[in-house]
Amino acid sequence: MSFHVVLIGPPGSGKSSVGRALSKALQVDFVDTDVLIEEDQKKSVAQIFIDEGEPHFRAIEERICCEAISRATGIISLGGGAVLSLGVQDALLNSHAKVVFLDVTLSVAAPRVGFNRDRPLLLTNPRAQWQQLMDARRPIYESLATITCEVGDLSVAKIVDQLLAKVSS
Ligand code: S3P
């Protein structure tokens, strides 16, 4: 059986760790679009924001995400803001992928993100910024999702168990 699963959600929702664990359980490939962007550009996401600015980052992100989605196999973790792109939204809607929204609250995301890591959009007043991003994006995450998982305080293993049942049906 082939699996095509795309994980969406805000920073700190666990897209990368859940995606990696899910790909191991299903024995399929896993890609994280931030990593693909960094390999393509040969610099970190933070450095791209500094050197070229957010619009440039978003253009590269759109291309890389659309390419990844069109490959139609395996597990993809999308950067938290990738769904802002109409191109990415279209690619998701036109794919047969199961789109999993990892829904998370600020209190769960905050310790995970640490708000001390390399996240250019969360540099000043990170908690308020995170909440603002989530409030603005929630309708998009919800409209694209075919599966929603309330992360709460569930472990990665528990989330993967829940998702295995849902993505296999
Ligand atoms: C972003 C999220 C980041 C990364 C970039 C922008 C966003 O990915 O793509 O810093 O706009 O929310 P994660 O969701 O993996 O942190």
PDB file of C-alpha atoms and ligand atoms in Angstrom:
ATOM      1  CA  MET A   1       0.000   0.000   0.000  1.00  0.00           C
ATOM      2  CA  SER A   2       1.349   3.456  -0.794  1.00  0.00           C
ATOM      3  CA  PHE A   3       0.889   6.305   1.633  1.00  0.00           C
ATOM      4  CA  HIS A   4       0.770   9.999   0.910  1.00  0.00           C
ATOM      5  CA  VAL A   5       0.432  11.992   4.095  1.00  0.00           C
ATOM      6  CA  VAL A   6       1.088  15.704   4.572  1.00  0.00           C
ATOM      7  CA  LEU A   7       1.434  17.121   8.087  1.00  0.00           C
ATOM      8  CA  ILE A   8       0.415  20.733   8.631  1.00  0.00           C
ATOM      9  CA  GLY A   9       0.255  22.905  11.741  1.00  0.00           C
ATOM     10  CA  PRO A  10       2.060  25.680  13.558  1.00  0.00           C
ATOM     11  CA  PRO A  11       5.622  25.630  14.872  1.00  0.00           C
ATOM     12  CA  GLY A  12       5.827  23.350  17.898  1.00  0.00           C
ATOM     13  CA  SER A  13       2.976  21.077  16.853  1.00  0.00           C
ATOM     14  CA  GLY A  14       5.399  18.172  16.356  1.00  0.00           C
ATOM     15  CA  LYS A  15       5.163  17.848  12.564  1.00  0.00           C
ATOM     16  CA  SER A  16       8.754  16.701  12.148  1.00  0.00           C
ATOM     17  CA  SER A  17       8.929  14.255  15.063  1.00  0.00           C
ATOM     18  CA  VAL A  18       5.491  12.800  14.330  1.00  0.00           C
ATOM     19  CA  GLY A  19       6.273  12.651  10.592  1.00  0.00           C
ATOM     20  CA  ARG A  20       9.551  10.842  11.156  1.00  0.00           C
ATOM     21  CA  ALA A  21       7.983   8.328  13.574  1.00  0.00           C
ATOM     22  CA  LEU A  22       4.993   7.760  11.283  1.00  0.00           C
ATOM     23  CA  SER A  23       7.277   7.150   8.309  1.00  0.00           C
ATOM     24  CA  LYS A  24       9.220   4.543  10.309  1.00  0.00           C
ATOM     25  CA  ALA A  25       5.997   2.803  11.327  1.00  0.00           C
ATOM     26  CA  LEU A  26       4.740   2.751   7.723  1.00  0.00           C
ATOM     27  CA  GLN A  27       8.206   2.130   6.260  1.00  0.00           C
ATOM     28  CA  VAL A  28       7.903   4.968   3.781  1.00  0.00           C
ATOM     29  CA  ASP A  29      10.043   8.032   3.046  1.00  0.00           C
ATOM     30  CA  PHE A  30       9.855  11.177   5.149  1.00  0.00           C
ATOM     31  CA  VAL A  31      10.736  14.721   4.095  1.00  0.00           C
ATOM     32  CA  ASP A  32      10.630  17.984   6.025  1.00  0.00           C
ATOM     33  CA  THR A  33      10.204  20.892   3.617  1.00  0.00           C
ATOM     34  CA  ASP A  34      12.347  23.244   5.743  1.00  0.00           C
ATOM     35  CA  VAL A  35      15.211  20.767   5.347  1.00  0.00           C
ATOM     36  CA  LEU A  36      14.574  20.533   1.577  1.00  0.00           C
ATOM     37  CA  ILE A  37      14.686  24.346   1.372  1.00  0.00           C
ATOM     38  CA  GLU A  38      17.932  24.471   3.349  1.00  0.00           C
ATOM     39  CA  GLU A  39      19.507  21.848   1.069  1.00  0.00           C
ATOM     40  CA  ASP A  40      18.282  23.661  -2.042  1.00  0.00           C
ATOM     41  CA  GLN A  41      19.529  27.063  -0.877  1.00  0.00           C
ATOM     42  CA  LYS A  42      22.564  25.770   1.014  1.00  0.00           C
ATOM     43  CA  LYS A  43      21.736  27.941   4.015  1.00  0.00           C
ATOM     44  CA  SER A  44      19.459  27.867   7.034  1.00  0.00           C
ATOM     45  CA  VAL A  45      15.870  29.094   6.940  1.00  0.00           C
ATOM     46  CA  ALA A  46      16.843  31.832   9.408  1.00  0.00           C
ATOM     47  CA  GLN A  47      19.695  32.941   7.131  1.00  0.00           C
ATOM     48  CA  ILE A  48      17.363  33.089   4.113  1.00  0.00           C
ATOM     49  CA  PHE A  49      15.031  35.386   6.096  1.00  0.00           C
ATOM     50  CA  ILE A  50      17.999  37.604   7.028  1.00  0.00           C
ATOM     51  CA  ASP A  51      19.645  37.703   3.584  1.00  0.00           C
ATOM     52  CA  GLU A  52      16.623  37.764   1.264  1.00  0.00           C
ATOM     53  CA  GLY A  53      13.545  38.418   3.411  1.00  0.00           C
ATOM     54  CA  GLU A  54      10.294  36.563   3.989  1.00  0.00           C
ATOM     55  CA  PRO A  55       8.704  37.033   0.500  1.00  0.00           C
ATOM     56  CA  HIS A  56      11.751  35.405  -1.108  1.00  0.00           C
ATOM     57  CA  PHE A  57      11.611  32.567   1.425  1.00  0.00           C
ATOM     58  CA  ARG A  58       7.888  32.074   0.722  1.00  0.00           C
ATOM     59  CA  ALA A  59       8.508  31.853  -3.048  1.00  0.00           C
ATOM     60  CA  ILE A  60      11.155  29.158  -2.578  1.00  0.00           C
ATOM     61  CA  GLU A  61       8.942  27.417  -0.025  1.00  0.00           C
ATOM     62  CA  GLU A  62       6.011  27.354  -2.468  1.00  0.00           C
ATOM     63  CA  ARG A  63       8.106  25.734  -5.194  1.00  0.00           C
ATOM     64  CA  ILE A  64       9.696  23.149  -2.897  1.00  0.00           C
ATOM     65  CA  CYS A  65       6.394  22.263  -1.211  1.00  0.00           C
ATOM     66  CA  CYS A  66       4.496  21.911  -4.498  1.00  0.00           C
ATOM     67  CA  GLU A  67       7.257  19.659  -5.867  1.00  0.00           C
ATOM     68  CA  ALA A  68       7.212  17.531  -2.714  1.00  0.00           C
ATOM     69  CA  ILE A  69       3.411  17.217  -2.714  1.00  0.00           C
ATOM     70  CA  SER A  70       3.352  16.282  -6.409  1.00  0.00           C
ATOM     71  CA  ARG A  71       5.728  13.362  -5.787  1.00  0.00           C
ATOM     72  CA  ALA A  72       2.687  11.690  -4.235  1.00  0.00           C
ATOM     73  CA  THR A  73       4.360   9.262  -1.908  1.00  0.00           C
ATOM     74  CA  GLY A  74       5.548   9.085   1.681  1.00  0.00           C
ATOM     75  CA  ILE A  75       5.197  11.516   4.560  1.00  0.00           C
ATOM     76  CA  ILE A  76       5.798  15.260   4.221  1.00  0.00           C
ATOM     77  CA  SER A  77       6.103  17.762   7.060  1.00  0.00           C
ATOM     78  CA  LEU A  78       5.286  21.249   5.727  1.00  0.00           C
ATOM     79  CA  GLY A  79       6.751  24.382   7.309  1.00  0.00           C
ATOM     80  CA  GLY A  80       4.105  26.043   9.474  1.00  0.00           C
ATOM     81  CA  GLY A  81       3.480  28.938   7.075  1.00  0.00           C
ATOM     82  CA  ALA A  82       3.591  26.981   3.805  1.00  0.00           C
ATOM     83  CA  VAL A  83      -0.206  26.702   3.700  1.00  0.00           C
ATOM     84  CA  LEU A  84      -0.464  30.478   3.286  1.00  0.00           C
ATOM     85  CA  SER A  85       0.466  29.981  -0.368  1.00  0.00           C
ATOM     86  CA  LEU A  86      -2.468  29.572  -2.743  1.00  0.00           C
ATOM     87  CA  GLY A  87      -0.235  27.349  -4.864  1.00  0.00           C
ATOM     88  CA  VAL A  88       0.389  25.021  -1.930  1.00  0.00           C
ATOM     89  CA  GLN A  89      -3.309  25.077  -1.018  1.00  0.00           C
ATOM     90  CA  ASP A  90      -4.174  24.058  -4.602  1.00  0.00           C
ATOM     91  CA  ALA A  91      -1.512  21.364  -4.652  1.00  0.00           C
ATOM     92  CA  LEU A  92      -2.958  19.880  -1.459  1.00  0.00           C
ATOM     93  CA  LEU A  93      -6.548  20.075  -2.652  1.00  0.00           C
ATOM     94  CA  ASN A  94      -5.639  18.448  -5.975  1.00  0.00           C
ATOM     95  CA  SER A  95      -3.568  15.688  -4.407  1.00  0.00           C
ATOM     96  CA  HIS A  96      -4.879  12.466  -2.972  1.00  0.00           C
ATOM     97  CA  ALA A  97      -2.872  13.075   0.176  1.00  0.00           C
ATOM     98  CA  LYS A  98      -4.274  12.689   3.631  1.00  0.00           C
ATOM     99  CA  VAL A  99      -3.682  16.112   5.150  1.00  0.00           C
ATOM    100  CA  VAL A 100      -3.152  15.917   8.896  1.00  0.00           C
ATOM    101  CA  PHE A 101      -3.550  19.064  10.993  1.00  0.00           C
ATOM    102  CA  LEU A 102      -1.661  18.739  14.262  1.00  0.00           C
ATOM    103  CA  ASP A 103      -3.716  21.062  16.416  1.00  0.00           C
ATOM    104  CA  VAL A 104      -1.904  22.386  19.435  1.00  0.00           C
ATOM    105  CA  THR A 105      -2.264  25.117  22.046  1.00  0.00           C
ATOM    106  CA  LEU A 106       0.303  27.736  22.944  1.00  0.00           C
ATOM    107  CA  SER A 107       0.947  26.122  26.325  1.00  0.00           C
ATOM    108  CA  VAL A 108       1.867  22.825  24.660  1.00  0.00           C
ATOM    109  CA  ALA A 109       3.786  24.382  21.764  1.00  0.00           C
ATOM    110  CA  ALA A 110       5.784  26.861  23.863  1.00  0.00           C
ATOM    111  CA  PRO A 111       8.066  24.435  25.715  1.00  0.00           C
ATOM    112  CA  ARG A 112       8.561  22.439  22.503  1.00  0.00           C
ATOM    113  CA  VAL A 113       9.542  25.350  20.359  1.00  0.00           C
ATOM    114  CA  GLY A 114      11.490  26.644  23.308  1.00  0.00           C
ATOM    115  CA  PHE A 115      11.196  30.040  21.642  1.00  0.00           C
ATOM    116  CA  ASN A 116      14.953  30.141  21.720  1.00  0.00           C
ATOM    117  CA  ARG A 117      15.558  28.256  18.519  1.00  0.00           C
ATOM    118  CA  ASP A 118      16.141  29.441  15.024  1.00  0.00           C
ATOM    119  CA  ARG A 119      12.619  30.609  14.167  1.00  0.00           C
ATOM    120  CA  PRO A 120      12.786  33.990  12.492  1.00  0.00           C
ATOM    121  CA  LEU A 121       9.084  34.760  12.883  1.00  0.00           C
ATOM    122  CA  LEU A 122       9.191  34.186  16.624  1.00  0.00           C
ATOM    123  CA  LEU A 123      12.125  36.359  17.577  1.00  0.00           C
ATOM    124  CA  THR A 124      10.341  39.180  19.366  1.00  0.00           C
ATOM    125  CA  ASN A 125       7.515  38.572  21.836  1.00  0.00           C
ATOM    126  CA  PRO A 126       7.405  34.927  20.723  1.00  0.00           C
ATOM    127  CA  ARG A 127       4.325  33.776  22.624  1.00  0.00           C
ATOM    128  CA  ALA A 128       2.158  36.607  21.318  1.00  0.00           C
ATOM    129  CA  GLN A 129       3.580  36.130  17.816  1.00  0.00           C
ATOM    130  CA  TRP A 130       2.868  32.404  17.903  1.00  0.00           C
ATOM    131  CA  GLN A 131      -0.735  33.000  19.013  1.00  0.00           C
ATOM    132  CA  GLN A 132      -1.218  35.607  16.307  1.00  0.00           C
ATOM    133  CA  LEU A 133       0.100  33.241  13.624  1.00  0.00           C
ATOM    134  CA  MET A 134      -2.106  30.421  14.882  1.00  0.00           C
ATOM    135  CA  ASP A 135      -5.245  32.585  15.032  1.00  0.00           C
ATOM    136  CA  ALA A 136      -4.674  33.821  11.474  1.00  0.00           C
ATOM    137  CA  ARG A 137      -3.837  30.376  10.101  1.00  0.00           C
ATOM    138  CA  ARG A 138      -6.311  28.179  11.968  1.00  0.00           C
ATOM    139  CA  PRO A 139      -9.073  28.593   9.316  1.00  0.00           C
ATOM    140  CA  ILE A 140      -6.600  27.556   6.605  1.00  0.00           C
ATOM    141  CA  TYR A 141      -5.294  24.557   8.560  1.00  0.00           C
ATOM    142  CA  GLU A 142      -8.873  23.485   9.281  1.00  0.00           C
ATOM    143  CA  SER A 143     -10.077  23.921   5.705  1.00  0.00           C
ATOM    144  CA  LEU A 144      -7.220  21.854   4.253  1.00  0.00           C
ATOM    145  CA  ALA A 145      -7.210  19.080   6.844  1.00  0.00           C
ATOM    146  CA  THR A 146      -8.755  15.713   6.076  1.00  0.00           C
ATOM    147  CA  ILE A 147      -7.665  14.490   9.524  1.00  0.00           C
ATOM    148  CA  THR A 148      -7.308  16.631  12.640  1.00  0.00           C
ATOM    149  CA  CYS A 149      -5.315  15.409  15.601  1.00  0.00           C
ATOM    150  CA  GLU A 150      -5.561  17.272  18.903  1.00  0.00           C
ATOM    151  CA  VAL A 151      -2.038  16.937  20.144  1.00  0.00           C
ATOM    152  CA  GLY A 152      -2.675  17.910  23.786  1.00  0.00           C
ATOM    153  CA  ASP A 153      -0.139  16.200  26.008  1.00  0.00           C
ATOM    154  CA  LEU A 154      -0.087  13.023  23.915  1.00  0.00           C
ATOM    155  CA  SER A 155       3.319  11.445  23.306  1.00  0.00           C
ATOM    156  CA  VAL A 156       4.628  11.112  19.756  1.00  0.00           C
ATOM    157  CA  ALA A 157       4.013   7.355  19.994  1.00  0.00           C
ATOM    158  CA  LYS A 158       0.360   7.884  20.962  1.00  0.00           C
ATOM    159  CA  ILE A 159      -0.188  10.388  18.146  1.00  0.00           C
ATOM    160  CA  VAL A 160       1.372   7.950  15.685  1.00  0.00           C
ATOM    161  CA  ASP A 161      -0.914   5.172  16.941  1.00  0.00           C
ATOM    162  CA  GLN A 162      -3.969   7.378  16.344  1.00  0.00           C
ATOM    163  CA  LEU A 163      -2.742   8.414  12.917  1.00  0.00           C
ATOM    164  CA  LEU A 164      -1.893   4.873  11.815  1.00  0.00           C
ATOM    165  CA  ALA A 165      -5.536   3.922  12.191  1.00  0.00           C
ATOM    166  CA  LYS A 166      -6.716   7.004  10.328  1.00  0.00           C
ATOM    167  CA  VAL A 167      -4.266   7.111   7.420  1.00  0.00           C
ATOM    168  CA  SER A 168      -4.662   3.406   6.705  1.00  0.00           C
ATOM    169  CA  SER A 169      -8.439   3.569   6.317  1.00  0.00           C
TER     170      SER A 169
HETATM  171  C1  S3P B   1       7.442  29.178   9.688  1.00  0.00           C
HETATM  172  C2  S3P B   1       7.652  27.950  10.264  1.00  0.00           C
HETATM  173  C3  S3P B   1       8.946  27.260  10.206  1.00  0.00           C
HETATM  174  C4  S3P B   1       9.769  27.720   8.991  1.00  0.00           C
HETATM  175  C5  S3P B   1       9.853  29.222   8.934  1.00  0.00           C
HETATM  176  C6  S3P B   1       8.484  29.884   8.886  1.00  0.00           C
HETATM  177  C7  S3P B   1       6.104  29.795   9.829  1.00  0.00           C
HETATM  178  O1  S3P B   1       8.745  25.850  10.134  1.00  0.00           O
HETATM  179  O2  S3P B   1       9.222  27.240   7.802  1.00  0.00           O
HETATM  180  O3  S3P B   1      10.560  29.643  10.086  1.00  0.00           O
HETATM  181  O4  S3P B   1       5.787  30.723   9.082  1.00  0.00           O
HETATM  182  O5  S3P B   1       5.341  29.337  10.712  1.00  0.00           O
HETATM  183  P1  S3P B   1       8.185  25.005  11.402  1.00  0.00           P
HETATM  184  O6  S3P B   1       6.688  25.044  11.346  1.00  0.00           O
HETATM  185  O7  S3P B   1       8.712  23.633  11.146  1.00  0.00           O
HETATM  186  O8  S3P B   1       8.738  25.609  12.637  1.00  0.00           O
END
